Amino acid sequence: MNNASRPEKKSSYSVLRIFWLLRKDYVVIGKTNIRSWYAWLVLGLVVGITASAAFVINQRGKLGTSEAASNITTTPRPNIVVIMSDDQDYQMMYDVKRKDGAPLMASVQNLLAAKGVTFLNSYVAQSLCCPSRATFLTGQFNHNHGVWTNASSKDLAENGLSNGGYIALDHSNTLPVWLQNAGYFTAHIGKYLNGYGIQVPEETIPPGWNDWNGLVDPSTYSYYEFIFNENGLIHQYGTSTADYQTDVIASKAVAFIQGHSQDTKPFFLSLAPLGPHIQIPSLYPVPAERHLDYFAGLEAPRLPNFNEQDITDKPTGFQNTFDLMGSVVVYSVDQSYQTRAETMLAVDDLVRSVVNALAETGKLQNTIIIYTSDNGFEHGEHRLPQQKNFVYEESLRVPLIMRGPGVPAGVANEGFVSNVDLAPTIVQLAKAKPQRVMDGRSLIPLMRGTAGSWRTALYIEGDLAIYSGSN
């Protein structure tokens, strides 16, 4: 087992310093003044290092460094592949084992983690799909990129405004646009921002993408019979085994890599499978046929905070909203956990297919691969069955693994990192010029060991109502 394997189990409780931001009020984090111009409350969480632990963002030891990391090169500039799963919590990847004892995501561990850096303390700024993906595309927090929810509230939409979904983001000024301007060939395959195909026509191709294969909502949330916009052509897939969504995305990714095997121009490939998000309408995701019931009988971990007995430390609204889970709900949580684990097997197959295609075309040695998720997920912790968008580690902590030229192999880095850091990292690798003031920091100095002082706290934000409940 390499040193990027799962760290020692920690408790899931910690001290939070919470700043409630009212409209037009300020909060200072370090030396940064942050102003909220929105009509609702914003929850700003600064998570400090603490010896206690519901939020486990503890630092243990020094930041991971390696002499090899100082050799990260951008000449020639690398190809960049980002694989972003949907609603994948951090711990499942380590807690669940295959029948042969291998990790749930054996390819991620063997082909990425063992060959690169695992960021042990990786969190998202908000544990919700659309705001998180907008952060990836901009390197900014919600209050700067303007996407707060998955869909715009009715009152704002009626007034020609938007606070959520695809239309809330300025797509003319995003990471793919910057990379395209820097000479990259850009491609996206899979889920994009919530509301794509609903808030805008399904034929829409967002700015910045040379090769566009975007899933069209609401079909995005179907593992079969989904719709792709394939460079302006609408293609509906069927119900055959070959039409399983994750496998289709994998096949498209392999075809893209093979099609660019002779190109000298660097490419940026964004892959966004649905797994392990639930199918809608349904309570559970749908595993590939080859993985059905692979983990039959698997139960969600029964940690001390599972179906938490005493929640008097929670906000009043939380206490008034979430009752102890009964046997039927617990059964549903376990079914969810099982099918989510089975669904991740196909995502792991996708990773293997991508790495193999890069190797077979001679592109692997000059390709940075980043694996992560848009947010985590609750499996009954804190009485939260199949939930996210809460200020608990299970919702906020996500896998983040990077391999590529100059990236040290098998290193576990303990620095506090956020999804707001992904765009700055990619921009530095690509020598691109962002047209936004990004809130994050490139992770390259952290890997090099040249970052000097690194952050000791993380900023989290979101809609206050979801944290306090309705009381």
Coordinates of C-alpha atoms in Angstrom, one line a residue:
M1 CA 0.0 0.0 0.0
N2 CA 1.5 3.3 -1.0
N3 CA 1.5 6.4 1.3
A4 CA -1.4 7.9 -0.6
S5 CA -3.7 5.3 0.8
R6 CA -6.5 6.2 3.2
P7 CA -5.2 8.1 6.2
E8 CA -6.0 7.0 9.7
K9 CA -9.7 7.2 10.6
K10 CA -10.7 10.4 12.3
S11 CA -13.7 11.4 14.2
S12 CA -16.3 13.4 12.3
Y13 CA -16.7 16.3 14.7
S14 CA -14.8 19.6 15.0
V15 CA -15.1 23.2 16.0
L16 CA -16.5 25.6 13.5
R17 CA -16.1 29.3 13.5
I18 CA -19.1 30.6 11.7
F19 CA -19.6 34.0 10.2
W20 CA -23.1 35.0 9.2
L21 CA -23.0 37.4 6.3
L22 CA -25.9 39.8 5.9
R23 CA -26.6 41.6 2.6
K24 CA -23.9 44.2 2.0
D25 CA -22.0 43.2 5.1
Y26 CA -18.3 42.3 5.1
V27 CA -16.2 39.5 6.5
V28 CA -12.4 39.5 6.5
I29 CA -10.6 36.3 6.0
G30 CA -6.9 36.8 6.3
K31 CA -6.3 39.9 4.2
T32 CA -9.3 39.4 1.9
N33 CA -12.4 41.6 2.1
I34 CA -15.4 39.6 0.9
R35 CA -18.7 41.4 0.1
S36 CA -22.0 39.7 -0.4
W37 CA -24.5 41.5 -2.7
Y38 CA -27.2 38.9 -2.6
A39 CA -30.6 39.2 -1.0
W40 CA -30.3 36.1 1.1
L41 CA -28.0 35.1 3.9
V42 CA -24.7 33.5 3.1
L43 CA -23.0 31.0 5.4
G44 CA -19.2 31.6 5.6
L45 CA -17.3 28.9 7.4
V46 CA -13.8 29.3 8.3
V47 CA -12.6 25.9 9.3
G48 CA -9.5 26.1 11.6
I49 CA -7.1 23.4 12.7
T50 CA -8.5 21.7 15.7
A51 CA -7.6 18.8 17.9
S52 CA -11.3 17.9 18.3
A53 CA -12.8 16.6 15.4
A54 CA -17.7 16.8 12.7
F55 CA -15.7 18.4 10.3
V56 CA -12.2 16.8 10.3
I57 CA -10.1 19.3 8.6
N58 CA -7.1 18.6 10.7
Q59 CA -3.5 18.9 9.5
R60 CA -1.2 16.1 10.6
G61 CA 2.5 16.7 10.0
K62 CA 4.2 18.6 7.3
L63 CA 3.0 19.3 3.8
G64 CA 4.0 16.6 1.3
T65 CA 7.0 17.6 -0.7
S66 CA 9.2 15.9 -3.2
E67 CA 12.2 16.9 -5.2
A68 CA 10.4 15.5 -8.3
A69 CA 7.7 18.1 -7.9
S70 CA 10.2 20.9 -8.5
N71 CA 10.6 19.5 -12.0
I72 CA 7.0 20.2 -13.1
T73 CA 7.3 21.5 -16.6
T74 CA 5.0 23.3 -18.9
T75 CA 7.4 23.2 -21.9
P76 CA 6.0 21.6 -23.9
R77 CA 2.8 22.4 -22.2
P78 CA 1.0 19.3 -21.0
N79 CA -2.3 17.9 -22.1
I80 CA -4.8 18.2 -19.2
V81 CA -7.6 15.7 -18.4
V82 CA -10.0 16.4 -15.6
I83 CA -12.4 13.6 -14.5
M84 CA -15.1 14.8 -12.2
S85 CA -17.6 12.3 -10.7
D86 CA -20.9 13.4 -9.2
D87 CA -21.7 13.3 -5.5
Q88 CA -18.8 11.1 -4.6
D89 CA -17.8 11.2 -0.9
Y90 CA -14.2 10.8 0.0
Q91 CA -14.4 7.8 2.4
M92 CA -16.2 5.3 0.2
M93 CA -13.2 5.0 -2.1
Y94 CA -11.2 3.7 0.9
D95 CA -13.9 1.9 3.0
V96 CA -15.3 -0.4 0.3
K97 CA -13.2 -3.3 -1.0
R98 CA -13.8 -5.5 -4.0
K99 CA -14.3 -9.3 -3.6
D100 CA -10.6 -9.9 -4.2
G101 CA -9.6 -7.3 -1.6
A102 CA -8.7 -4.6 -4.0
P103 CA -9.9 -1.1 -3.4
L104 CA -13.3 0.0 -4.8
M105 CA -11.6 2.2 -7.3
A106 CA -8.5 0.1 -8.0
S107 CA -7.6 1.9 -11.2
V108 CA -7.8 5.3 -9.5
Q109 CA -5.5 4.0 -6.8
N110 CA -3.1 2.1 -9.0
L111 CA -2.9 4.3 -12.1
L112 CA -3.4 7.8 -10.5
A113 CA -2.7 7.8 -6.8
A114 CA 0.3 5.5 -6.9
K115 CA 1.7 7.6 -9.8
G116 CA 0.9 11.0 -8.4
V117 CA -0.3 13.1 -5.5
T118 CA -3.3 12.5 -3.3
F119 CA -4.6 15.6 -1.5
L120 CA -5.9 14.2 1.8
N121 CA -7.6 17.4 2.8
S122 CA -9.6 18.4 -0.3
Y123 CA -12.9 20.2 0.2
V124 CA -15.5 22.0 -2.0
A125 CA -16.6 25.6 -1.3
Q126 CA -20.2 24.5 -1.5
S127 CA -21.5 21.0 -1.5
L128 CA -23.9 21.4 -4.4
C129 CA -23.5 20.4 -8.0
C130 CA -24.0 23.6 -10.0
P131 CA -22.2 26.1 -7.6
S132 CA -19.3 23.6 -7.3
R133 CA -18.9 23.1 -11.0
A134 CA -19.1 26.9 -11.6
T135 CA -16.3 27.2 -9.1
F136 CA -14.3 24.7 -11.1
L137 CA -14.9 26.7 -14.3
T138 CA -13.9 30.1 -12.7
G139 CA -11.6 29.6 -9.7
Q140 CA -14.1 31.7 -7.8
F141 CA -16.4 31.4 -4.8
N142 CA -20.2 31.7 -5.2
H143 CA -20.3 35.4 -4.3
N144 CA -18.0 36.2 -7.2
H145 CA -19.2 33.8 -10.0
G146 CA -22.9 34.3 -9.0
V147 CA -24.1 30.7 -9.0
W148 CA -25.7 29.8 -5.7
T149 CA -28.2 27.0 -6.5
N150 CA -28.9 24.4 -9.1
A151 CA -31.9 26.4 -10.5
S152 CA -32.9 30.0 -10.3
S153 CA -35.5 31.0 -7.8
K154 CA -38.9 31.9 -9.2
D155 CA -38.9 35.5 -8.1
L156 CA -35.5 36.2 -9.6
A157 CA -36.4 34.4 -12.9
E158 CA -39.6 36.4 -13.2
N159 CA -37.5 39.6 -13.1
G160 CA -35.0 38.5 -15.7
L161 CA -32.3 37.6 -13.1
S162 CA -30.8 34.3 -12.0
N163 CA -29.0 33.0 -9.0
G164 CA -28.7 29.4 -10.1
G165 CA -28.3 26.9 -12.9
Y166 CA -26.6 27.3 -16.2
I167 CA -27.8 30.8 -17.0
A168 CA -26.4 32.3 -13.7
L169 CA -22.8 32.0 -15.0
D170 CA -21.1 34.2 -17.5
H171 CA -19.9 31.6 -19.9
S172 CA -17.9 34.0 -22.0
N173 CA -15.3 34.2 -19.3
T174 CA -14.5 30.7 -18.0
L175 CA -11.6 28.2 -17.9
P176 CA -12.2 26.6 -21.4
V177 CA -12.3 30.1 -22.9
W178 CA -8.9 31.0 -21.3
L179 CA -7.4 27.7 -22.4
Q180 CA -8.7 28.1 -25.9
N181 CA -7.2 31.5 -26.1
A182 CA -3.9 30.0 -24.9
G183 CA -3.8 27.6 -27.8
Y184 CA -5.4 24.5 -26.3
F185 CA -7.9 22.3 -28.1
T186 CA -10.7 22.0 -25.6
A187 CA -13.3 19.2 -25.2
H188 CA -16.1 18.4 -22.8
I189 CA -17.9 15.1 -22.5
G190 CA -20.7 14.5 -20.0
K191 CA -22.6 16.5 -17.4
Y192 CA -22.2 20.3 -17.5
L193 CA -24.1 22.8 -15.4
N194 CA -27.6 22.1 -14.1
G195 CA -30.2 23.5 -16.4
Y196 CA -28.2 23.0 -19.5
G197 CA -30.9 22.1 -22.2
I198 CA -33.7 23.5 -20.0
Q199 CA -32.7 27.1 -19.3
V200 CA -31.1 27.3 -22.8
P201 CA -31.9 25.4 -26.0
E202 CA -30.5 21.9 -26.1
E203 CA -28.5 22.9 -29.3
T204 CA -26.5 25.4 -27.3
I205 CA -22.7 25.0 -27.3
P206 CA -21.1 27.0 -24.5
P207 CA -18.2 29.3 -25.4
G208 CA -14.7 27.9 -25.2
W209 CA -15.3 24.4 -26.3
N210 CA -13.8 23.1 -29.6
D211 CA -15.4 19.7 -29.2
W212 CA -18.7 19.5 -27.3
N213 CA -20.5 16.4 -26.1
G214 CA -22.8 17.7 -23.4
L215 CA -25.6 15.8 -21.6
V216 CA -28.9 17.6 -22.0
D217 CA -31.1 18.1 -18.9
P218 CA -33.2 16.5 -17.6
S219 CA -32.0 13.4 -19.4
T220 CA -28.5 13.9 -17.8
Y221 CA -29.8 12.1 -14.7
S222 CA -30.7 8.9 -16.6
Y223 CA -28.1 6.1 -16.9
Y224 CA -29.9 5.0 -20.1
E225 CA -32.1 6.9 -22.6
F226 CA -30.1 10.1 -22.1
I227 CA -29.6 12.8 -24.7
F228 CA -26.2 14.2 -25.9
N229 CA -25.6 17.4 -27.8
E230 CA -22.8 16.2 -30.0
N231 CA -21.3 19.3 -31.5
G232 CA -24.7 20.7 -32.2
L233 CA -26.4 17.4 -33.2
I234 CA -28.9 16.0 -30.8
H235 CA -28.5 12.2 -30.2
Q236 CA -30.7 10.2 -27.9
Y237 CA -29.3 6.9 -26.7
G238 CA -31.2 3.8 -25.9
T239 CA -31.5 1.0 -23.4
S240 CA -29.0 -1.5 -24.6
T241 CA -26.0 -2.5 -22.5
A242 CA -23.8 -0.5 -24.8
D243 CA -25.9 2.6 -24.0
Y244 CA -24.9 2.8 -20.3
Q245 CA -24.0 6.4 -19.8
T246 CA -20.6 6.0 -18.1
D247 CA -19.5 3.6 -20.7
V248 CA -20.6 5.9 -23.5
I249 CA -18.6 8.8 -21.9
A250 CA -15.6 6.4 -21.7
S251 CA -15.9 5.4 -25.3
K252 CA -16.1 9.0 -26.4
A253 CA -13.1 9.9 -24.3
V254 CA -11.0 7.1 -25.9
A255 CA -12.1 8.1 -29.4
F256 CA -11.1 11.7 -28.6
I257 CA -7.7 10.8 -27.4
Q258 CA -7.1 8.5 -30.4
G259 CA -8.3 11.2 -32.7
H260 CA -5.7 13.6 -31.4
S261 CA -2.8 11.1 -31.2
Q262 CA -0.8 12.9 -33.9
D263 CA -1.6 16.5 -32.8
T264 CA 1.2 18.7 -31.5
K265 CA -1.3 21.1 -30.1
P266 CA -2.1 20.4 -26.4
F267 CA -5.6 19.5 -25.4
F268 CA -7.9 20.0 -22.4
L269 CA -10.4 17.2 -21.9
S270 CA -13.1 17.5 -19.3
L271 CA -15.0 14.3 -18.4
A272 CA -18.0 14.4 -16.2
P273 CA -19.8 11.1 -15.6
L274 CA -23.1 11.0 -13.7
G275 CA -22.0 8.3 -11.3
P276 CA -22.6 7.9 -8.4
H277 CA -25.5 10.5 -8.5
I278 CA -29.0 9.0 -8.2
Q279 CA -31.1 8.5 -11.2
I280 CA -34.0 10.9 -11.4
P281 CA -36.7 10.0 -10.6
S282 CA -35.4 7.4 -8.2
L283 CA -33.8 7.0 -4.8
Y284 CA -30.7 5.3 -6.2
P285 CA -28.1 5.3 -9.0
V286 CA -28.1 2.5 -11.6
P287 CA -25.0 0.4 -11.8
A288 CA -23.8 -1.0 -15.1
E289 CA -25.3 -4.4 -15.9
R290 CA -22.0 -6.1 -15.3
H291 CA -21.9 -4.7 -11.8
L292 CA -25.4 -5.3 -10.6
D293 CA -25.5 -6.7 -7.1
Y294 CA -21.7 -6.9 -7.0
F295 CA -21.8 -5.6 -3.4
A296 CA -25.0 -7.3 -2.4
G297 CA -25.7 -6.8 1.3
L298 CA -23.2 -3.9 1.7
E299 CA -24.2 -1.5 4.4
A300 CA -23.3 2.1 5.0
P301 CA -20.6 2.5 7.7
R302 CA -22.1 2.6 11.2
L303 CA -19.9 5.4 12.5
P304 CA -20.6 7.1 15.9
N305 CA -22.5 9.9 14.0
F306 CA -24.6 7.5 12.0
N307 CA -28.3 8.1 12.9
E308 CA -26.9 10.4 15.6
Q309 CA -28.7 10.1 18.9
D310 CA -27.9 13.4 20.4
I311 CA -28.1 16.4 18.1
T312 CA -28.5 19.1 20.7
D313 CA -25.2 20.6 19.4
K314 CA -26.9 21.3 16.0
P315 CA -28.9 24.5 15.1
T316 CA -32.4 24.6 16.3
G317 CA -33.8 24.3 12.8
F318 CA -31.8 21.2 12.2
Q319 CA -33.1 19.6 15.5
N320 CA -36.7 20.4 14.5
T321 CA -36.3 19.0 11.0
F322 CA -34.3 15.7 11.2
D323 CA -35.8 12.9 13.3
L324 CA -34.0 9.6 14.1
M325 CA -34.1 7.4 11.0
G326 CA -36.4 4.4 11.3
S327 CA -35.7 0.9 9.9
V328 CA -37.2 1.7 6.5
V329 CA -35.0 4.8 6.1
V330 CA -31.9 2.9 7.3
Y331 CA -32.6 0.2 4.7
S332 CA -32.9 2.8 2.0
V333 CA -29.6 4.3 3.1
D334 CA -27.9 0.9 2.8
Q335 CA -29.4 0.3 -0.6
S336 CA -28.2 3.7 -1.7
Y337 CA -24.7 2.9 -0.4
Q338 CA -24.6 -0.4 -2.2
T339 CA -25.7 0.9 -5.5
R340 CA -23.5 3.9 -5.3
A341 CA -20.5 1.6 -4.7
E342 CA -21.5 -0.5 -7.7
T343 CA -22.0 2.5 -9.9
M344 CA -18.4 3.7 -9.1
L345 CA -17.0 0.5 -10.6
A346 CA -17.9 1.8 -14.1
V347 CA -16.4 5.2 -13.3
D348 CA -13.2 3.3 -12.3
D349 CA -13.3 1.4 -15.6
L350 CA -13.6 4.8 -17.3
V351 CA -10.4 6.0 -15.6
R352 CA -8.6 2.8 -16.7
S353 CA -9.8 3.3 -20.3
V354 CA -8.6 6.9 -20.4
V355 CA -5.1 6.1 -19.0
N356 CA -4.7 3.1 -21.3
A357 CA -5.7 5.2 -24.4
L358 CA -3.2 7.9 -23.4
A359 CA -0.5 5.3 -23.0
E360 CA -1.3 3.6 -26.3
T361 CA -1.2 6.9 -28.2
G362 CA 2.1 8.0 -26.5
K363 CA 0.3 10.9 -24.8
L364 CA 0.5 9.7 -21.2
Q365 CA 3.9 11.0 -20.4
N366 CA 2.9 14.6 -21.2
T367 CA -0.6 14.6 -19.7
I368 CA -1.8 15.9 -16.4
I369 CA -4.7 13.8 -15.1
I370 CA -6.9 15.3 -12.3
Y371 CA -9.5 13.1 -10.6
T372 CA -12.1 14.7 -8.2
S373 CA -15.8 15.1 -7.5
D374 CA -18.2 18.1 -7.4
N375 CA -19.2 17.4 -3.8
G376 CA -19.5 14.7 -1.1
F377 CA -22.5 12.9 0.2
E378 CA -24.2 11.9 3.5
H379 CA -25.0 8.2 4.2
G380 CA -27.0 8.5 7.3
E381 CA -24.5 10.6 9.3
H382 CA -26.0 13.2 11.5
R383 CA -29.5 11.7 10.7
L384 CA -29.1 12.8 7.1
P385 CA -30.2 10.0 4.7
Q386 CA -28.9 10.5 1.1
Q387 CA -28.1 14.2 1.6
K388 CA -25.5 16.9 0.6
N389 CA -25.2 20.6 0.9
F390 CA -24.6 20.5 4.6
V391 CA -21.6 21.8 6.6
Y392 CA -20.3 18.4 7.5
E393 CA -17.2 16.7 6.3
E394 CA -19.2 13.9 4.5
S395 CA -20.8 16.6 2.3
L396 CA -17.7 18.7 1.7
R397 CA -14.7 16.4 1.5
V398 CA -14.0 15.0 -1.9
P399 CA -11.2 13.0 -3.5
L400 CA -8.5 14.9 -5.4
I401 CA -5.7 13.1 -7.1
M402 CA -3.3 14.3 -9.7
R403 CA -0.7 12.6 -11.8
G404 CA 1.4 13.8 -14.7
P405 CA 4.8 15.0 -15.8
G406 CA 6.8 16.2 -12.8
V407 CA 4.2 15.3 -10.3
P408 CA 5.7 13.2 -7.5
A409 CA 4.5 9.6 -7.3
G410 CA 2.7 8.1 -4.4
V411 CA 2.7 11.2 -2.3
A412 CA 0.0 12.1 0.2
N413 CA -0.2 15.9 0.7
E414 CA -1.9 17.2 3.8
G415 CA -2.4 20.8 2.8
F416 CA -5.9 22.3 2.9
V417 CA -7.1 22.6 -0.6
S418 CA -10.4 23.6 -2.2
N419 CA -12.0 23.2 -5.6
V420 CA -11.4 26.9 -5.9
D421 CA -7.8 25.9 -6.5
L422 CA -8.4 23.8 -9.6
A423 CA -8.7 26.5 -12.1
P424 CA -5.6 28.4 -10.9
T425 CA -3.6 25.1 -11.1
I426 CA -4.7 24.4 -14.6
V427 CA -4.1 28.0 -15.7
Q428 CA -0.5 27.8 -14.5
L429 CA 0.1 24.5 -16.2
A430 CA -1.3 25.8 -19.5
K431 CA 0.3 29.2 -19.2
A432 CA -3.1 30.7 -19.8
K433 CA -4.3 34.1 -18.9
P434 CA -7.5 34.2 -16.8
Q435 CA -9.9 37.1 -17.3
R436 CA -11.3 36.8 -13.8
V437 CA -9.6 37.5 -10.4
M438 CA -9.5 34.0 -9.1
D439 CA -10.0 33.3 -5.4
G440 CA -8.0 30.1 -5.3
R441 CA -4.3 29.3 -5.4
S442 CA -2.3 27.0 -7.8
L443 CA -1.5 23.7 -6.2
I444 CA 1.8 23.4 -8.1
P445 CA 3.9 25.3 -5.4
L446 CA 2.2 23.1 -2.8
M447 CA 3.4 20.0 -4.6
R448 CA 6.9 21.5 -5.1
G449 CA 7.3 22.4 -1.5
T450 CA 7.9 26.0 -2.5
A451 CA 4.6 27.4 -1.3
G452 CA 6.1 28.8 1.8
S453 CA 3.1 29.4 4.2
W454 CA 0.0 27.7 3.1
R455 CA -3.6 28.3 4.3
T456 CA -4.6 26.8 7.6
A457 CA -8.3 27.4 7.1
L458 CA -10.9 27.0 4.4
Y459 CA -13.8 29.2 3.4
I460 CA -17.2 27.6 2.8
E461 CA -20.4 29.3 1.8
G462 CA -24.0 28.6 0.8
D463 CA -27.6 29.4 1.3
L464 CA -28.3 29.8 5.0
A465 CA -31.7 28.2 4.9
I466 CA -30.4 24.7 4.1
Y467 CA -28.3 24.8 7.2
S468 CA -30.6 26.3 9.8
G469 CA -33.8 24.5 8.7
S470 CA -37.3 26.1 8.7
N471 CA -38.1 27.2 12.2

